[in-house]
PDB file of C-alpha atoms in Angstrom:
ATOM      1  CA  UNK A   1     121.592 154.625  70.457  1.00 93.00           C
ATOM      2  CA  UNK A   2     123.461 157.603  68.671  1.00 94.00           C
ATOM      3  CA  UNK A   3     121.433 156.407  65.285  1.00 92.00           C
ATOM      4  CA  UNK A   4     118.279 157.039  67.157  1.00 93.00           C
ATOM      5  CA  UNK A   5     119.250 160.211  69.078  1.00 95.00           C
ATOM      6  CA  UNK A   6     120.320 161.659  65.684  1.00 95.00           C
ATOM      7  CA  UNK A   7     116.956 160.751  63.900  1.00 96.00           C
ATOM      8  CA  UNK A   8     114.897 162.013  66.403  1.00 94.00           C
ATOM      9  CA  UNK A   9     116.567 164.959  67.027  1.00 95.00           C
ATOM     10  CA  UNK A  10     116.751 165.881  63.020  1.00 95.00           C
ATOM     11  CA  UNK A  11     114.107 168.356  61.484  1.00 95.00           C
ATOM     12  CA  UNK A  12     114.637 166.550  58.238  1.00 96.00           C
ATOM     13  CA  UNK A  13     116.450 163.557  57.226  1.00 96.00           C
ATOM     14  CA  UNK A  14     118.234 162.587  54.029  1.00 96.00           C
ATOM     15  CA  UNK A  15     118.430 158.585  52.836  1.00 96.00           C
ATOM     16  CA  UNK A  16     121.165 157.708  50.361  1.00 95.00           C
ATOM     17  CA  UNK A  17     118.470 154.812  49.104  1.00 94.00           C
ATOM     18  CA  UNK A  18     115.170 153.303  49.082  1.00 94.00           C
ATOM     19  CA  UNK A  19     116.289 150.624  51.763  1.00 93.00           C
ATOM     20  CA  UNK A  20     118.024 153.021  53.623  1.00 94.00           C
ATOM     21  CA  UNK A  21     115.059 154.800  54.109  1.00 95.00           C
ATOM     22  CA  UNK A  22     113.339 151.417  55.148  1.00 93.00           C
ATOM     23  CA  UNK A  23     115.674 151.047  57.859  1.00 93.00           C
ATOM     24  CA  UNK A  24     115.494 154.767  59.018  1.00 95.00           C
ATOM     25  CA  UNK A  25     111.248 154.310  59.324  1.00 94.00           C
ATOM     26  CA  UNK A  26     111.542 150.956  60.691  1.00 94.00           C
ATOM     27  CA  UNK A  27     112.967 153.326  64.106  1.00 93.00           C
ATOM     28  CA  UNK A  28     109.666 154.553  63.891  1.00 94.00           C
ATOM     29  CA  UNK A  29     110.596 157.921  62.176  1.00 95.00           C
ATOM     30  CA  UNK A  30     108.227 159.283  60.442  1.00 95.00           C
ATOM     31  CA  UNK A  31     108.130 158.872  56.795  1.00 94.00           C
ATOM     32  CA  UNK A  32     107.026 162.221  56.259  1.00 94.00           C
ATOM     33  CA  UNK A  33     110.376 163.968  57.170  1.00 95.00           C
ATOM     34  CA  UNK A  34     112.721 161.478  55.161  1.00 96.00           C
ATOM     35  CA  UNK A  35     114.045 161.947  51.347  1.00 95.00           C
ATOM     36  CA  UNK A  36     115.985 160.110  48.963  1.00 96.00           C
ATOM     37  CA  UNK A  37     118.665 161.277  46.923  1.00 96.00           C
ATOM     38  CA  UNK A  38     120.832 158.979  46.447  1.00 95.00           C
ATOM     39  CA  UNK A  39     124.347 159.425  45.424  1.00 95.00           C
ATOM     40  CA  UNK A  40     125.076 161.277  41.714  1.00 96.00           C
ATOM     41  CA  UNK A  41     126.044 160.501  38.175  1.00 96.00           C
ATOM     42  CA  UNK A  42     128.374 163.237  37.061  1.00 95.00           C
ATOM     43  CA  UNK A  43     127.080 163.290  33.468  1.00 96.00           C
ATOM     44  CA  UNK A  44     129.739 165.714  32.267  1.00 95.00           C
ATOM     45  CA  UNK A  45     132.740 164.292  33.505  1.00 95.00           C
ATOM     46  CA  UNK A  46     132.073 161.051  32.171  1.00 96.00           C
ATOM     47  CA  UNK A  47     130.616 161.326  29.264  1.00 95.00           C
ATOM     48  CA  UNK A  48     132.020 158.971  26.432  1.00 96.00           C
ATOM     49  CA  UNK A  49     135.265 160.105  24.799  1.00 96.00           C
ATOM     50  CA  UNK A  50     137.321 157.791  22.216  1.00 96.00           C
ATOM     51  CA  UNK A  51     140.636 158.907  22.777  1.00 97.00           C
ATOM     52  CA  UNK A  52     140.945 158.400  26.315  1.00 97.00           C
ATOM     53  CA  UNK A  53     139.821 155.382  25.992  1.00 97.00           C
ATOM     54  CA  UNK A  54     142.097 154.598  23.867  1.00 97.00           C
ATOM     55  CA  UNK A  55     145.335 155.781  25.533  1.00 97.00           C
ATOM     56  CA  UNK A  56     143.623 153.908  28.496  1.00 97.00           C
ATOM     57  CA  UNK A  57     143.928 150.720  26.294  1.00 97.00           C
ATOM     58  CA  UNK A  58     147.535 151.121  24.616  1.00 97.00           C
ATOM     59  CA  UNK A  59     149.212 151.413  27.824  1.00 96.00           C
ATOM     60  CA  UNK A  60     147.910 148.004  28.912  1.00 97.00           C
ATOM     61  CA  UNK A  61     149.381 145.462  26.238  1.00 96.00           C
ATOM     62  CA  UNK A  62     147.307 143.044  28.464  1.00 97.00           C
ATOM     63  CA  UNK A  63     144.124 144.518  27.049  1.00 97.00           C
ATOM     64  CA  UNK A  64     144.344 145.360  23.225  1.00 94.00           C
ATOM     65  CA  UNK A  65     140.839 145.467  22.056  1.00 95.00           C
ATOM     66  CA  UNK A  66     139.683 142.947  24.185  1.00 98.00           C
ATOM     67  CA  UNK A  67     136.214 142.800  26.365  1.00 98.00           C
ATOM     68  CA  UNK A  68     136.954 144.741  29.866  1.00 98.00           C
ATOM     69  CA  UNK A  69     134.851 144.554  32.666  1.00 98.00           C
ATOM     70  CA  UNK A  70     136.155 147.431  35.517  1.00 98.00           C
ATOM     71  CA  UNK A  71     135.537 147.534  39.408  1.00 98.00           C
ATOM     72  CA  UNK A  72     137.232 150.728  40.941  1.00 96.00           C
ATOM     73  CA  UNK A  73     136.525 151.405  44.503  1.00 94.00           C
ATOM     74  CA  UNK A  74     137.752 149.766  47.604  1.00 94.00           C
ATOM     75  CA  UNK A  75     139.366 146.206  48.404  1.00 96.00           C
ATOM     76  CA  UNK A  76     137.045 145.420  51.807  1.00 93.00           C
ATOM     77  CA  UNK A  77     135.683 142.559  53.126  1.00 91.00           C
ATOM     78  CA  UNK A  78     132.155 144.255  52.355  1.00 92.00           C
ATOM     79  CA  UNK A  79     133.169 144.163  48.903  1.00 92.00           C
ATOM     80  CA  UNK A  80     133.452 140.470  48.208  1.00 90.00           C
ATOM     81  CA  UNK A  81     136.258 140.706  45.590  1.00 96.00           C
ATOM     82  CA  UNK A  82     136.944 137.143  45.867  1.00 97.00           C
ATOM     83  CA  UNK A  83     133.413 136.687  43.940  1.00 97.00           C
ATOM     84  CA  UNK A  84     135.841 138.433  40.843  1.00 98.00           C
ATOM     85  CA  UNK A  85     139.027 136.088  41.381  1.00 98.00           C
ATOM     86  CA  UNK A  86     136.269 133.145  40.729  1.00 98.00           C
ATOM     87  CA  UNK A  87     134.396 134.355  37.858  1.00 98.00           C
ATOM     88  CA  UNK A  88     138.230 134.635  36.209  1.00 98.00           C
ATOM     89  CA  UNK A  89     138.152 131.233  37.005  1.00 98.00           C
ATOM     90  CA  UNK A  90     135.391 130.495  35.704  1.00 98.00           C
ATOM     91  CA  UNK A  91     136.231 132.359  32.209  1.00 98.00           C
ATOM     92  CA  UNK A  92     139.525 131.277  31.952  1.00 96.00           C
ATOM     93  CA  UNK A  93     137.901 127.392  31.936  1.00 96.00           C
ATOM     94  CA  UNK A  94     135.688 128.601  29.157  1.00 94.00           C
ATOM     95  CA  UNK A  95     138.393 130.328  27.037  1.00 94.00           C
ATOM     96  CA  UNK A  96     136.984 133.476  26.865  1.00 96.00           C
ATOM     97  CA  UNK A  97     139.315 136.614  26.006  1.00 97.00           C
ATOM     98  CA  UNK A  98     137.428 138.857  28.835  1.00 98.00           C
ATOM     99  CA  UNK A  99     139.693 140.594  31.263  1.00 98.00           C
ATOM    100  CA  UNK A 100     138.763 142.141  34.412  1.00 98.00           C
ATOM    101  CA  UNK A 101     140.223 145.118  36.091  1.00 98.00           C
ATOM    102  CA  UNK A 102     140.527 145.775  39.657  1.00 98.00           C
ATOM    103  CA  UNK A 103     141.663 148.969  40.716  1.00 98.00           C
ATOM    104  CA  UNK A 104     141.575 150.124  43.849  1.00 96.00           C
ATOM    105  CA  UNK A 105     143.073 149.223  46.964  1.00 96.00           C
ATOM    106  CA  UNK A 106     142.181 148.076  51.053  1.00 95.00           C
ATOM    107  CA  UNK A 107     142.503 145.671  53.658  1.00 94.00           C
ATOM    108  CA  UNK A 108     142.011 143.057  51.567  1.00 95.00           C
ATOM    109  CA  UNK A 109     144.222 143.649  48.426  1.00 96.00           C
ATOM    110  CA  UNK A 110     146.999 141.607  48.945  1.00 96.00           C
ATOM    111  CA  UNK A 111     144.741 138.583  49.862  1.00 96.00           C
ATOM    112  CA  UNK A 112     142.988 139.155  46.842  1.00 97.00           C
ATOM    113  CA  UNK A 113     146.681 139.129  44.708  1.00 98.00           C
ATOM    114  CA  UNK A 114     147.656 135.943  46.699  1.00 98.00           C
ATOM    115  CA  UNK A 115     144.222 134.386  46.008  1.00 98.00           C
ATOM    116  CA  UNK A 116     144.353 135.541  41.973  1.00 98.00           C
ATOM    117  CA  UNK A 117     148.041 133.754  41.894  1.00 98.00           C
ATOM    118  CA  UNK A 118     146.820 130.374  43.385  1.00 98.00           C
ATOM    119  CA  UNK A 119     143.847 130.615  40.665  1.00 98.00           C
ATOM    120  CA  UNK A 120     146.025 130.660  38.457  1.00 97.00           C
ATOM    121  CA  UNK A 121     144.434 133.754  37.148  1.00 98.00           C
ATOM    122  CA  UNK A 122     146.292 136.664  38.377  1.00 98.00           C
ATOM    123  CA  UNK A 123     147.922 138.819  35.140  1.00 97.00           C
ATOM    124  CA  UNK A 124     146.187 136.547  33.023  1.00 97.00           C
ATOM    125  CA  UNK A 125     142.722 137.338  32.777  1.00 98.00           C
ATOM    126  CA  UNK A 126     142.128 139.050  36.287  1.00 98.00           C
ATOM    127  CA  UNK A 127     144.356 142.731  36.465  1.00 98.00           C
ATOM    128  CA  UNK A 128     145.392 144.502  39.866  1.00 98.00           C
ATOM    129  CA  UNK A 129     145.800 148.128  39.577  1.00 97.00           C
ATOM    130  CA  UNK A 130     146.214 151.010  42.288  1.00 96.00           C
ATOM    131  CA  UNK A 131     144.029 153.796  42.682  1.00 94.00           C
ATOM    132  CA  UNK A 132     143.796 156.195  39.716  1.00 92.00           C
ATOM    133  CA  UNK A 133     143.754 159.865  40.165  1.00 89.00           C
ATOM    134  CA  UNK A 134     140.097 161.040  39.504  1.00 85.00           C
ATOM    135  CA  UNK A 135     141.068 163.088  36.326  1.00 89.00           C
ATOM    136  CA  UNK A 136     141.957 159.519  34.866  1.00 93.00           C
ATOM    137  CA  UNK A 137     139.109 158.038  35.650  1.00 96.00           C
ATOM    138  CA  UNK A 138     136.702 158.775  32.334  1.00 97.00           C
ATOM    139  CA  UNK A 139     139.171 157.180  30.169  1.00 97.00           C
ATOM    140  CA  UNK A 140     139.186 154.049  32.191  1.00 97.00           C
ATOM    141  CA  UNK A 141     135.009 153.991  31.859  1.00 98.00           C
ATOM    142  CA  UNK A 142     135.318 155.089  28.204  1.00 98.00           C
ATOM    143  CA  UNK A 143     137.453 152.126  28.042  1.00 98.00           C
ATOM    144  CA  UNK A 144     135.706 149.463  29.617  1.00 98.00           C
ATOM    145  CA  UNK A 145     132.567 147.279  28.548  1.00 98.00           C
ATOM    146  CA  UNK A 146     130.799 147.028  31.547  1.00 98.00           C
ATOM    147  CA  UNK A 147     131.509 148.445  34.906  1.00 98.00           C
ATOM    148  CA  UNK A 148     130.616 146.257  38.268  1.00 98.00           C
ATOM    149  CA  UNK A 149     129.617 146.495  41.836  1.00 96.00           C
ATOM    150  CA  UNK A 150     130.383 144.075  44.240  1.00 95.00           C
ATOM    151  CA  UNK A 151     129.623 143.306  47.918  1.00 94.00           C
ATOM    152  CA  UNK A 152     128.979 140.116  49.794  1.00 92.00           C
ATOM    153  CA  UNK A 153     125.813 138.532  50.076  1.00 91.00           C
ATOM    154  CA  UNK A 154     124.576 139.717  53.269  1.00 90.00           C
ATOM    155  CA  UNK A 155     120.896 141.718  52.514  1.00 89.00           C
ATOM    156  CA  UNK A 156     121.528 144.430  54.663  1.00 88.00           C
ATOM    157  CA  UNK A 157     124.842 145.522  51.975  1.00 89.00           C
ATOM    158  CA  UNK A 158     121.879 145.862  49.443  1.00 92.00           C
ATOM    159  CA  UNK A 159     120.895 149.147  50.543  1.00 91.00           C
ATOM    160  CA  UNK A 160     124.151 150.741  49.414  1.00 91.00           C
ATOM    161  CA  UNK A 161     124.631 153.740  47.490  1.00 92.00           C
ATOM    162  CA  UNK A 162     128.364 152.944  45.874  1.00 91.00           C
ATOM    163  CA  UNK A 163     129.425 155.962  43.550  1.00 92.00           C
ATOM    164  CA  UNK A 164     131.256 153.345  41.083  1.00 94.00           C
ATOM    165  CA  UNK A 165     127.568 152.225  40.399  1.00 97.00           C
ATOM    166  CA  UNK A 166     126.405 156.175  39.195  1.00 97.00           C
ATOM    167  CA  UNK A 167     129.956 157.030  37.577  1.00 96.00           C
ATOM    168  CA  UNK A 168     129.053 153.639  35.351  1.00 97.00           C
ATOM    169  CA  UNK A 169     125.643 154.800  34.259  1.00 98.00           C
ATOM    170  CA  UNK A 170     127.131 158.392  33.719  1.00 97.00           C
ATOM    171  CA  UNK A 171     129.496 156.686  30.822  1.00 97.00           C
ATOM    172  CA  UNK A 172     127.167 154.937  29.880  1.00 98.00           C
ATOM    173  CA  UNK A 173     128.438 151.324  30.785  1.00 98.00           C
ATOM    174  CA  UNK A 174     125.893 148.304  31.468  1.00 98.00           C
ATOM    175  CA  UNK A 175     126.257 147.484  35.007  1.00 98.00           C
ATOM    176  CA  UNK A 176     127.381 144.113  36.500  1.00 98.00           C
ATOM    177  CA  UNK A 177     125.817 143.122  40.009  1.00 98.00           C
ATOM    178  CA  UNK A 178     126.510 140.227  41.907  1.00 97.00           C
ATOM    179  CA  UNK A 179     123.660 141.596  44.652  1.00 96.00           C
ATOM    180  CA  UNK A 180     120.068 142.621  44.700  1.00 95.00           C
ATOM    181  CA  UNK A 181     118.232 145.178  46.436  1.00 94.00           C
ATOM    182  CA  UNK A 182     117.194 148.894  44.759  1.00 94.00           C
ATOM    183  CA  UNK A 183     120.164 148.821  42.430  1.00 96.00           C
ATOM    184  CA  UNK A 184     119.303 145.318  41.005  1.00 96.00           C
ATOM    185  CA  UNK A 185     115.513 146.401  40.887  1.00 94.00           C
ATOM    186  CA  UNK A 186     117.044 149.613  38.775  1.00 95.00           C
ATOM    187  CA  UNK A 187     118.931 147.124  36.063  1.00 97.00           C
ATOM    188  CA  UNK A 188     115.589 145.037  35.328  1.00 97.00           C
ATOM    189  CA  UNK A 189     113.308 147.891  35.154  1.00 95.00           C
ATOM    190  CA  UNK A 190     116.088 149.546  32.619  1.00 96.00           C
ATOM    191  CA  UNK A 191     117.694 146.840  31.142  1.00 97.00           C
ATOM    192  CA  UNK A 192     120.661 148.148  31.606  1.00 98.00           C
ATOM    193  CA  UNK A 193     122.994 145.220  32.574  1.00 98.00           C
ATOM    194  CA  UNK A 194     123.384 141.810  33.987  1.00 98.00           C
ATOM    195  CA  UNK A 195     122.213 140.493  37.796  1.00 97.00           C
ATOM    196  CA  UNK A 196     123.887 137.620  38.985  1.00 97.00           C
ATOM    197  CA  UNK A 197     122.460 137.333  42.432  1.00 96.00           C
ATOM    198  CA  UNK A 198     122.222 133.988  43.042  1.00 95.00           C
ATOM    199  CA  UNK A 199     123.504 132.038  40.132  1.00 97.00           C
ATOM    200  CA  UNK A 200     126.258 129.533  39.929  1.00 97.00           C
ATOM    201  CA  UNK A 201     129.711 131.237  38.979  1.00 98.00           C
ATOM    202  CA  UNK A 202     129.996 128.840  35.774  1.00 97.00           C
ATOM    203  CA  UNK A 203     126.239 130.593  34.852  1.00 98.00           C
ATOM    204  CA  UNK A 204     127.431 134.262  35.140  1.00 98.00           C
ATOM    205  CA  UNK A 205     131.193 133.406  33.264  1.00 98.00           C
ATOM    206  CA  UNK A 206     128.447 132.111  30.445  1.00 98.00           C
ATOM    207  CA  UNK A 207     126.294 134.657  30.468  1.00 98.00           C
ATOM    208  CA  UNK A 208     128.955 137.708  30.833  1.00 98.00           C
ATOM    209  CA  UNK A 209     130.897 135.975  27.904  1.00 98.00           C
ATOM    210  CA  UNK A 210     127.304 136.096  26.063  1.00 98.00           C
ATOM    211  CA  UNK A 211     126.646 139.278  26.263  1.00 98.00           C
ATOM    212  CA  UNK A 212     130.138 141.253  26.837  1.00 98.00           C
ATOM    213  CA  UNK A 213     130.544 140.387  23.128  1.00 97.00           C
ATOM    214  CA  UNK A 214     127.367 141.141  21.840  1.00 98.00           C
ATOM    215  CA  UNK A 215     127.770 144.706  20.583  1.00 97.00           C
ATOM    216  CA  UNK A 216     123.743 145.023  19.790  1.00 98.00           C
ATOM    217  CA  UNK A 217     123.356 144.287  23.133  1.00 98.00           C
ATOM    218  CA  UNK A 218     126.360 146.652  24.629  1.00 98.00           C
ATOM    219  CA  UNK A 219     124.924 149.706  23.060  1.00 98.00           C
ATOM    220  CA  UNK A 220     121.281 149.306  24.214  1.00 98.00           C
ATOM    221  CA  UNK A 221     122.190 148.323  27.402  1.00 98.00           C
ATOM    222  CA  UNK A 222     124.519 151.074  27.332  1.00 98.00           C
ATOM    223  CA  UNK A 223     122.172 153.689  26.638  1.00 98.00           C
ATOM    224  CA  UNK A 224     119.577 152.309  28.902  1.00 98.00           C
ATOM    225  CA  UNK A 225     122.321 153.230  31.386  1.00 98.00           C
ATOM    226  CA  UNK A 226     123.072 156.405  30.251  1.00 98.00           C
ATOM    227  CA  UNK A 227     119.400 157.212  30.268  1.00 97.00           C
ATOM    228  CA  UNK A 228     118.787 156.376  33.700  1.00 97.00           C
ATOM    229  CA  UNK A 229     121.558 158.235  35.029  1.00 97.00           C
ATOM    230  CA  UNK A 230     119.755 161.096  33.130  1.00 97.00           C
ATOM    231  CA  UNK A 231     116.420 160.641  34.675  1.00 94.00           C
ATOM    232  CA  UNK A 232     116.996 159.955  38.449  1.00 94.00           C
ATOM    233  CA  UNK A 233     120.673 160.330  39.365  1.00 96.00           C
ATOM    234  CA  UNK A 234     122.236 164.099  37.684  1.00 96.00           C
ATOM    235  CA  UNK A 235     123.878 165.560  40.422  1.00 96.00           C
ATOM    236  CA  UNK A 236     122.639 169.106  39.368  1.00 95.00           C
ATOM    237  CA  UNK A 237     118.595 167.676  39.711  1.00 95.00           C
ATOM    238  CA  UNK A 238     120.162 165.955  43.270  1.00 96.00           C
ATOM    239  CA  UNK A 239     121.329 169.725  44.160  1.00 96.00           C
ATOM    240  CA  UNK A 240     117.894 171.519  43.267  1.00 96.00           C
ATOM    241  CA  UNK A 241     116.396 168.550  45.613  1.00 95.00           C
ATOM    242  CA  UNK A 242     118.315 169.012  48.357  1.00 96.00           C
ATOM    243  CA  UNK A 243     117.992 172.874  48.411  1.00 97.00           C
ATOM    244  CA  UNK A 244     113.888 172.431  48.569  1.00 96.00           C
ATOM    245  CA  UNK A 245     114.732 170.266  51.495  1.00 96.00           C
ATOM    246  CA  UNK A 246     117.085 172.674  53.352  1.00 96.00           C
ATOM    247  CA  UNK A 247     114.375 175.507  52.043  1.00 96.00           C
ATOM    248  CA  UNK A 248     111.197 173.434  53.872  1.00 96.00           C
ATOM    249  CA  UNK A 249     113.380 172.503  56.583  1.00 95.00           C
ATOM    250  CA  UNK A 250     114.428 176.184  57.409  1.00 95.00           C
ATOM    251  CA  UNK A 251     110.897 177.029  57.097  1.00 96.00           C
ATOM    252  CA  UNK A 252     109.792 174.961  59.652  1.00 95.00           C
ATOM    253  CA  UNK A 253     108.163 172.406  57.017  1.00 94.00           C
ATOM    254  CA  UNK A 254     110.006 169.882  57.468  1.00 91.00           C
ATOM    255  CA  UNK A 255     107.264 167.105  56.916  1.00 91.00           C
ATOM    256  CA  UNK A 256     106.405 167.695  53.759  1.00 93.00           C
ATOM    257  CA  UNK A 257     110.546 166.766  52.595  1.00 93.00           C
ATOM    258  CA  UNK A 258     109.344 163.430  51.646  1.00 93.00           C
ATOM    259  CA  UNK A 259     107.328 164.700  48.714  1.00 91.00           C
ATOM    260  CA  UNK A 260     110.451 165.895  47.282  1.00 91.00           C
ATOM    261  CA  UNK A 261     111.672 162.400  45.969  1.00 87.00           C
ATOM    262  CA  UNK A 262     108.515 160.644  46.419  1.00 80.00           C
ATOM    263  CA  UNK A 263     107.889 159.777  43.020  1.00 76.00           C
ATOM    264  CA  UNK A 264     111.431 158.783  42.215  1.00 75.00           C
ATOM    265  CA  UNK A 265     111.969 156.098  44.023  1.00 72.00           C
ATOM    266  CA  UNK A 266     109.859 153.164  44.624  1.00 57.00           C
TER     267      UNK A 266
END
């Protein structure tokens, strides 16, 4: 009731994602007065620099020069970390030398820890961290291979709009998903990273040892990201967008906001 009362009662409504915006309509709000802007890649602040990453990896002895994927953000039940304590599993069967990083922390951390420990993965190949202060957290992207996002497999999580996902295309990471929905659509258009929606976790161990150490395939993929984050997600273009909104809005043209993003987003 309070979702409807505050659509109808808005002059102009901002979506944080394609789906999003499918949900909003589906109230029957007219399209006309909903945008998408999503949320931003700070291209600046994460932009690629060596020797943060490497102080990031010489204070882990775990690490060395070995292939990192990183999830930072929260430890919820929405987040489906468990998916990560059996894909550590799954590489540590194979023999691989990839580590993951978890930091972050939640409802569900110590769970997680306990699971990791009866894998028989925890401080082995799968790496519990707290939350880093923001300042710290371009040298752990600089570090990393790949960056993820995670959330259980329930479609209506699909429509989310996690920052970890634009702070990884900002550093220019390939992106690991274990969803689909707009982000997944993003990855295949670009080719910038791996979906695993769907696939058995002994598939995705193979295919993320596959391509984690293919460094042709890091740097395109890579750049793909980098690129995208460039086209559709700097928060400076996201600020000019929202300030025609607010501009229409004020001006009583509120149904015309939708033409703002239109051709951004499919």
């Amino acid at each position: 009731f309070l979702e409807l009362l505050a659509y109808k009662n808005s002059s102009a409504i901002v979506a944080l994602s394609p789906e999003m915006k499918k949900g909003i309509i589906s109230k029957k709000i007219d399209t006309n007065k909903v945008a998408i802007i999503p949320n931003s890649s700070d291209l600046e602040k994460f932009e690629y620099n060596e020797k943060l990453a490497i102080d990031f990896r010489l204070k882990r002895p775990w690490l060395k020069n070995r292939p990192l994927l990183v999830y930072a953000g929260t430890f919820g039940k929405v987040n489906d970390l468990s998916y990560a304590v059996r894909l550590a599993k799954a590489l540590i069967k194979q023999n691989t030398e990839i580590r993951i990083l978890l930091i972050g922390d939640g409802f569900e951390k110590q769970k997680l820890i306990a699971e990791a420990k009866k894998c028989d993965v925890y401080e082995k190949n799968l790496f519990f961290e707290n939350p880093l202060p923001k300042k710290n957290m371009p040298g752990c992207l600089s570090a990393a291979n790949m960056t993820a996002n995670f959330v259980v497999d329930i479609r209506e999580n699909w429509a989310n709009s996690a920052n970890k996902f634009f702070d990884g295309l900002a550093a220019g990471k390939p992106i690991f998903l274990n969803h689909g929905g707009w982000m997944e659509d993003l990855v295949l258009d670009y080719d910038c990273g791996l979906c695993m929606h769907g696939k058995e976790i002994e598939v995705v161990a193979k295919e993320l040892d596959l391509k984690i150490n293919n460094n042709d395939w890091l740097k395109s993929s890579g750049d793909a990201a980098l690129n995208l984050a460039k086209s559709l997600f700097d928060r400076k273009m996201h600020a000019l967008q929202l300030e025609r909104i607010l501009h229409l809005t004020i001006n009583n043209k509120s149904q015309m906001v939708n033409e703002i993003t239109r051709d951004y987003y499919k």
